[in-house]
Amino acid sequence: MTEFRGQPAYLQLADDLRERIRSGEIPDGTPLPSAQDLITSSGASSTVVKNAVSLLRAEGYVVGHQGKGVFAQFPPRLADHSRGAADWALPLLQAGMEVEAALRETLGKGGAGTAHSEAALDRWQAAFADLPASVKDRLAKSQ
């Protein structure tokens, strides 16, 4: 964390922790390293660590339990929502897949595809490809 990457240190630390949570290196429900461990391993100040953890809490990637620690949440869940992100995201993704299939069917039947519709399909495929494997797995199971 001692290198300068053009963004504030707390964002760099948050990015690192977020990626470790997404990848499963820090599995869902397990505690994050203690603040002191993060300070030691990153070389950052306590303020940087607090700001990074606060950002992850706001994004729903971690939840704090008084006296117990801060725990990873993946998929992220927001405190003011009773359902996890995947609970509302999966139906949206399923609908997107149905729209994609319908558009491809229309284009395949001699429909005049525009550059705009082709570009939209390409963006959809790229966004879908970037989904975390855990989300893709849940989506596949729900079909």
PDB file of N, CA and C in Angstrom, residues 37 57 93 132 138:
ATOM      1  N   ASP A  37      -4.029  -5.138  12.372  1.00  0.00           N
ATOM      2  CA  ASP A  37      -3.416  -5.977  11.325  1.00  0.00           C
ATOM      3  C   ASP A  37      -3.425  -5.260   9.977  1.00  0.00           C
ATOM      4  N   ARG A  57     -18.572  -0.699   4.330  1.00  0.00           N
ATOM      5  CA  ARG A  57     -19.835  -0.847   5.071  1.00  0.00           C
ATOM      6  C   ARG A  57     -20.966  -0.170   4.297  1.00  0.00           C
ATOM      7  N   LEU A  93     -31.261  -9.824 -13.853  1.00  0.00           N
ATOM      8  CA  LEU A  93     -30.377 -10.516 -14.782  1.00  0.00           C
ATOM      9  C   LEU A  93     -31.147 -11.517 -15.638  1.00  0.00           C
ATOM     10  N   PRO A 132     -19.417 -11.581 -10.909  1.00  0.00           N
ATOM     11  CA  PRO A 132     -18.675 -12.548 -10.094  1.00  0.00           C
ATOM     12  C   PRO A 132     -19.215 -13.961 -10.319  1.00  0.00           C
ATOM     13  N   ARG A 138     -25.447 -18.655  -8.902  1.00  0.00           N
ATOM     14  CA  ARG A 138     -26.823 -18.521  -8.386  1.00  0.00           C
ATOM     15  C   ARG A 138     -27.814 -18.340  -9.515  1.00  0.00           C
TER      16      ARG A 138
END
